[in-house]
Structures are given as structure tokens and as C-alpha cells.
């Protein structure tokens, strides 16, 4: 980064290192004086060259030393080169008459000082030090304009606005800013104003009467309504054609800051068709404003005004060249381009109307017009985030700790490296020695594993007989941690480690017999409702709970944490690990998890392995037919694969369904036939023929001959593993994977292409979007790890509808805003509190109050629009929670799980509710069973009611091989499989699996056959338990 700054400003690396060291010193001490910044520039090694020494000696002889004429204090000694240069620069900026004849030697010095000031500004900007960056920008502006009159009172800038306007017929131009108390938005108004003014840039300014500059059109005051609460008094004024002698054409009126309102008005005399540049510093804090409004008014033309609303919700981050073109008639209200790393080209054809362009050009921004291109306002915005408000943990100057800090020779043997890296060193004392809750965001998988181990070592060191709970949303992560810790921790440190299973009754024994218990969030939510587990947690036998992959927190993990939050947690410690940078809701998560500020570590997304280079390809697929949409996507897939495979990269293509996977394979084969079928074959022909002969699936065998593989749910486990082994051995360069298989098998690659984000649901006969968590999990499966501490990040291409990419962008760049999903399982959550006896007074009021401390209440208050609420008032939030609690109680009462005493509002759990709680069924399933079960039902009718359970919806849809098997075995099956009009597809699938198990039939082998059969038997057993109850 320093090298880039040095190159862009034509400075030597020695100068940039000097400025960087000074910036660290200034950031530590808190120096923000303009005199200090100018002194730093003069002490730069650039001015120690012989040419500058000669020029300085020549100029100082022509001037008399008069410190009183300097605007800023000279900090360096008088006889030093820096002090002399400081004096010369200030004399030049004061426009002294004695130096006008020496402008030629001065040009070289001033130009160098300008480059140094801009470089110092970018250094502080990169460190997010807004106070110093604002002061450096003011010095740079002064040096570039050549006078001190532009120096304003120093602020803590967060938003720096430079307006470039070409007004027509505007004689008076001014800007007034208003910062509201909650900092939700900033209004930037261009308006007329009267009053007393001061000349900026001087410590003691002579006040000028407004009558010397303006004349009033009348005695009647005017009023302008800014919003519902504020009315600004204004008087119609005209700019006098004759102004006092020796005065500037631009004045700034600064009023005192009153509460949270700050008004800054800039008066500028603007000639017709003259380009005007204004710079305005707006002070605000996080969160950034949602919008700002710019108004341009005229004092000569009645109702001549132009307003533009600048929204900060849509931001373009071009990682490559950005081209914005208009055809026919395209109207763009606002374009916000922040940090363009390459050229940004905006071109108009026929009729392209752009009202406002907001840009920060670190590189060239080219705006061209063809035929008709209308641009009204161009605003350059620099967003500077205050360092103390970002909640981002920096790793600068972090000392790597040696492994001897563990103070245990046995633990030190577990690590082959002599020192921990910066992430673990930064969090070591909080994880290993501390006793408070910890939140670590954006580490790699290697960091997450080390952080969890350190927390376990610290817990066992304090209490050798303690129990540790490990919770993760993904079963693959649980299996990986179980295998690793059994070998490393179980064998060497005699820790009993086991994972939970689908059987709820068996999980109680697993919890009682082991010290470290691992499980998915769903398994743990069900297990935590068991009486013996609740009793162990209440007695303090569990001292540590590790939450893995917090960025993918589902409703089961949230319900588990909310349930634990209703109990005293003095002896229970939470360690949360997130694989992505948490944005917008970091403080809400810390409050919900009771994490102190000193134990909150939110690293940048650059540290995370889940932040790939998101190259997003978009097309308007929604306007096409399904066949045309698939063909358009496949053309983009071929372009991406052809480009990257020529560079020797391996590629993985994710498709939502098996049908689309076959369609993709067919078109890719046609493209390869035109370019050469051996384009992706990187090994000998004999190896390819041997691999094709060992694969039973006919489609996969044909794909292998083209150098690509396919993995779908119809394939056997042996074929899938053979394709994965060939891909990792670089026999195959491209592999196509369906979405349901992506969570079972991991393929490490350089490029990931997501071909469509919609999947067809045969029950609803509609296309459904993939969830953000599902998208993130697919990306994570391809995060290749060449070494444990050096993860490789794939490049991601997402082909989807343009309007559906917004929710995937933050996910792909490693930034996640985590919202609550507790409202979806609110009836089950309230029933678990009733069954556990957590509600001290089981009535309607207690049911409402128990939601106050949940993560749902926090996010409802912070982001009410996500939950379809319009207000942010605390009373309104409580009323919404009360409404949801009442609806959940009524739902449970209609299902027969609770009884509600209407006069007193008491809630009593029924036997059916206890049976539902012990078997962990959904209230919709219980309601369906209570409505459809009857006394005179045959066995077939009972089984048809059984397969209607909501839990069976997690089964995969019917595969083609299963349809063929059901058709061939129709005479053997005792119960007829109804069509889709009688039963949903998942219910038909469960009915087929149940009959196959009872008749001991042999189904075609596939990747998910055993898992689906096991899930069906466990779920059917739970439903039958409720039947019997």
C-alpha cells in the first residue's frame, strides 16, 4: 500500500516510510494541529536534497525573517532547514508582496509540498484516522490553491463532499448541513440565508454586516420547512453588484453547534455558465447516513431550483473497468461509485439522463456524451470511518506469541510451529486465560480450530471435570472436528469426545458419558430440552459452549442461545467463532452473547478465507423462457470455463437441480466438440479410459471422456468418490455438482461458477431462491487449503437475476449481516420454556416478557424494516413482540399443546404438548395429526397421515432412478403410491422408503439412500410416539 502511494505521487519509498512513521506517532499521541502537519512536510527527506538546499538559501536571502507574519506556528528550530522551509512556505501562502518576484523558484518547492501533503492524506485515510485525514486534506487544499483563506476550523470529518455544478442563471449559491440527533440521515440544502458573516481563515475575524453584501427584496421574512420538527427562517436577499473593496467572492457563515445540529452556509457569487467547485465537511458518526439531499436555488429566478436525493443504499464497487451506457431512453437518478480501482466510463447514447453522480476517483473517471447525455450534478464523496467507531480489530504491531505461553509441555507438543500467528496471538489471552465471553469474527478454518482448542484447554485447566459443548450448523464441520480432536486431544490428553446423533434418547447417554460433546445446532437444540441436560447446565457442570460458524446461525442455534439466556450464566462461558466479517449488527451480537468490548475481535474480510474475489456476472434471465434462460446461462458458463481452463485453473460448476446439470453437460459437450474434445483432458488417454470404465453412471462416464466430471444425487457413492479422486489428481479439470450434493462432498478448486440461484419446487410448482447460508456453504466447500495455515480462495462467478444479487454480494465478500429467525419457530421456543419451567409465571404477560432479551428483540429494534415494522420506538417493539407471543400461544392452543385460562391468562402445557416437546416435532405436525387421526382408520390411512409430518419435507425430491424403481415394483408394494395431486412429493418419498424398509426390498444404490432411510426411520419413530400418546 505504501508503495502504491509512493508511485502515484512520484515520491521515493524513503519519504513514504517517514510519513507513515509520523502518522503512527500522531495517531498514538492524538496530535491534529495544522502546524504539526506542515512541520512534518517540511521535515520530509525529500527536502534534504542538495537542490532544495540551494533554492532555500537563495530565497531566504531575499526575505527578512518575520515570524509574526506567519499564520501557523513554526515548530522546528529557526536555523534548521525544516524551520526555514516552513517560513518560506507560509510567506508564499500569505501572498506577501516581497515574494511575488520569486515565484519561479517557489514553484518547485510548493509542488513537492503538495505531493507530500496528498501522500500524508492517503496514509491517514488508509488507517481510518478521520481527524488527521481531514487536517491533511485542508493543508493539501491550501498548498494547491496557494493561499491561507481556505483554512477552516478543524473538524472530525467523516463525509467530505466536493460539489461540481454548472448552474444556469444562478447568482447566489449556498449549502447548509443539518445533522439529526440519531444520525440516521444528513440533509445538504442549497438555500438563501441572511445574517452576519465572518471571513474564514483568520483567528480574529472582522464581522461584516450582511447589508454590505446583500440587499433585501422586502421586509416580510420567508420560511422553509425542512422536516416536521424544524423550520428555518430565511429572508429573500439579492447579491449586490458592487461589493466592498478588498473582500473575497466567497464567504462562509458558521453558526455554533447546538445539540446535534450544525449549520454551515457557503455564500458564493456565481457567474452564468461558470464551473464552480465547493468542498463541504460534514461531521457524523456511524451508522452512515441513509441519504442526503442537495438543493440548488436561484435568488433571481422565481421557483428556479433543482433537488437531488442521494441514496447510500446502492453502491457500485467496480473491481475492474466499469462501463455505464444508455440506449434508447435510460434515466438514472443517482450513481454512487466509491473506490474505483480502474477507470470508470459513463457513456450516453440517444438519451441518457443522469441527475447525480457520486464518485471518489482514485483513478480516472471518464464521462462522455453521445447525442444526448444530461448530467446535472457531480458530487465527489470521500467516506472516512473514524477508527474508534469501526469495531474492526487491526493486526498492526501485533507480536506473535511463542507456544511456550501455554505453560504446559504436553500442550506445546500439539503444535509443530514455534509461534502462533497474529490472529491467535491477538486473541490468545481472551481465549486461554480469560473467563468472559468471546466473539472472534473472520478467522480462517485453521484459526477457528485453534481458537476452539485454546478455549477447551483453558476450561479444562481451570476445572478438569468440566464439560464442553461444541455447536456448529454444519454436520461436515462436526465430523471433521470429531476426527481431528479424537486423534489429537482424546489419545494424548485423555479427553472423552463424542458427537450427538439423530436419536434423541441416545444423546442423553452421550452427554452423560463424555467430556467434550459435539453436535449440530439442530441436535443440540433437541438435546438441550432433555431434563437431565437442563439439570446439568443449571448445576454448572457445563462451563464452556463453543459456537462455530456464527455467520450461518440458524433458528436452532438462536433458540438454544435464547433458552440459555433466560438462565443465570455466571459459570457458563460462550466462545463464538464467525467465518466472516460481521457488519451492521456486531454490537447487537455482542450484547446478545454478553461479550465485553475487550473480548470482541472483528477482523477485516481480508483475513477471512470466506471472502473470495467475487466476480459477479449478471443477466436479465427473468424475462426469458426457461429454455432460453438456461441456454443464456450456459453460454456464460462456457465463457468463464474456457477463459480459466486456458490458464490451467480447475473449476467447479454448481447447478440447482439434476435436470439442469444434464442440460449443462450436453451444451458443454457441443462446445468442446467444436474446440476439440481433448481441450480439458490433461492426462494420458489410457487413464481416462480406465476411469470411464470404472464408473457405472452412463452420463458421468461420457463426461469423463471430455475431461469433466458430474456428481448428482442419482449416482452411487463409489462413482462420486471416483470423480472426486480424479478431480483432485488433476485427471479432470472441470466438475459439475448439484446443490444437494455440495454439502456432502468437497471439491477444492480455483474457480467456482454458480449457474442459477433458483430451484424448482414440484409441490408448489414455483422456483425458489437458494438461501444466503446455502450459497455461503457451497462456496466454503471449494475453499482449497494447500496448507493448514495458507488457505487458497477461489474466484466466484454467480449467474442470477440482476435484482437477486444484492443479498449474495456481502456473503461472497465475507461480510454478513446476521438477522434473527426465531419468529419462525416461536411456538416451539415458547413450548420449550414452558416445559423447562423457565417461565416463573406461566401466563400471557410472562410469555411476552421472555422475548425481551432475545436476539430477535435486538434486531427488531435495530432493523425494523427487515421484519416489516415501520417504527423504532421501544414501545412499538414491545407491542410487536407481544403480538407475536400472543399469536404463538394461540397456535399452540389450536394444536392442543397448551390450555389457556381466559379469565386469568394462565398457560398450562398438555400431555400432547409434552409428547411433542420430548419428540421434538413441529407444531404443524401435531396439529395435522390431531385433525386427521380418527378412531375407525385402516392401517393404510394411518400411514398416509404419518407421512404428512412436516419433518419429512427435508427429504430430497424423487430422483429418476427412484421413480423407475417405484414403477417396476408397483405390484410388490402393499400400499399404492398416490400421484402428486393426492400427496406432496416428499410425503410420497417417505411412503416409498417406509414400504421398502418393511418389505426389505433392495433399492438402487445412490449417494443419499442410507442417510434418507435412517432419517425416515428416526422421524417416523418420533411421530409414532406422539400417535401413542
CSV table of C-alpha atoms in Angstrom, one decimal, residues 641-650 668-683 703-709 730-734:
chain,number,residue,atom,x,y,z
A,641,UNK,CA,-14.7,-22.0,-18.0
A,642,UNK,CA,-12.9,-21.5,-21.3
A,643,UNK,CA,-11.0,-18.5,-20.0
A,644,UNK,CA,-9.9,-20.0,-16.7
A,645,UNK,CA,-9.1,-23.5,-18.0
A,646,UNK,CA,-6.7,-22.0,-20.6
A,647,UNK,CA,-4.8,-20.7,-17.6
A,648,UNK,CA,-4.6,-24.1,-16.0
A,649,UNK,CA,-7.2,-23.5,-13.3
A,650,UNK,CA,-9.6,-26.1,-12.0
A,668,UNK,CA,-20.7,-28.1,-22.8
A,669,UNK,CA,-20.0,-31.3,-24.9
A,670,UNK,CA,-21.2,-29.5,-28.0
A,671,UNK,CA,-18.9,-26.5,-27.3
A,672,UNK,CA,-15.9,-28.9,-26.6
A,673,UNK,CA,-16.6,-30.8,-29.8
A,674,UNK,CA,-16.2,-27.6,-31.8
A,675,UNK,CA,-13.0,-26.6,-30.0
A,676,UNK,CA,-11.6,-30.1,-29.6
A,677,UNK,CA,-12.9,-32.8,-27.3
A,678,UNK,CA,-9.5,-33.1,-25.6
A,679,UNK,CA,-9.3,-29.5,-24.5
A,680,UNK,CA,-9.8,-30.3,-20.8
A,681,UNK,CA,-8.0,-33.7,-20.9
A,682,UNK,CA,-4.7,-33.2,-19.0
A,683,UNK,CA,-3.5,-36.9,-18.8
A,703,UNK,CA,-18.4,-36.7,-19.3
A,704,UNK,CA,-15.1,-38.2,-18.3
A,705,UNK,CA,-14.0,-38.6,-22.0
A,706,UNK,CA,-14.3,-34.8,-22.3
A,707,UNK,CA,-12.1,-34.1,-19.3
A,708,UNK,CA,-15.0,-33.1,-17.0
A,709,UNK,CA,-17.0,-34.9,-14.3
A,730,UNK,CA,-6.0,-33.4,-12.0
A,731,UNK,CA,-7.2,-36.0,-14.3
A,732,UNK,CA,-10.4,-34.0,-14.6
A,733,UNK,CA,-10.3,-30.2,-14.9
A,734,UNK,CA,-14.0,-29.3,-14.6
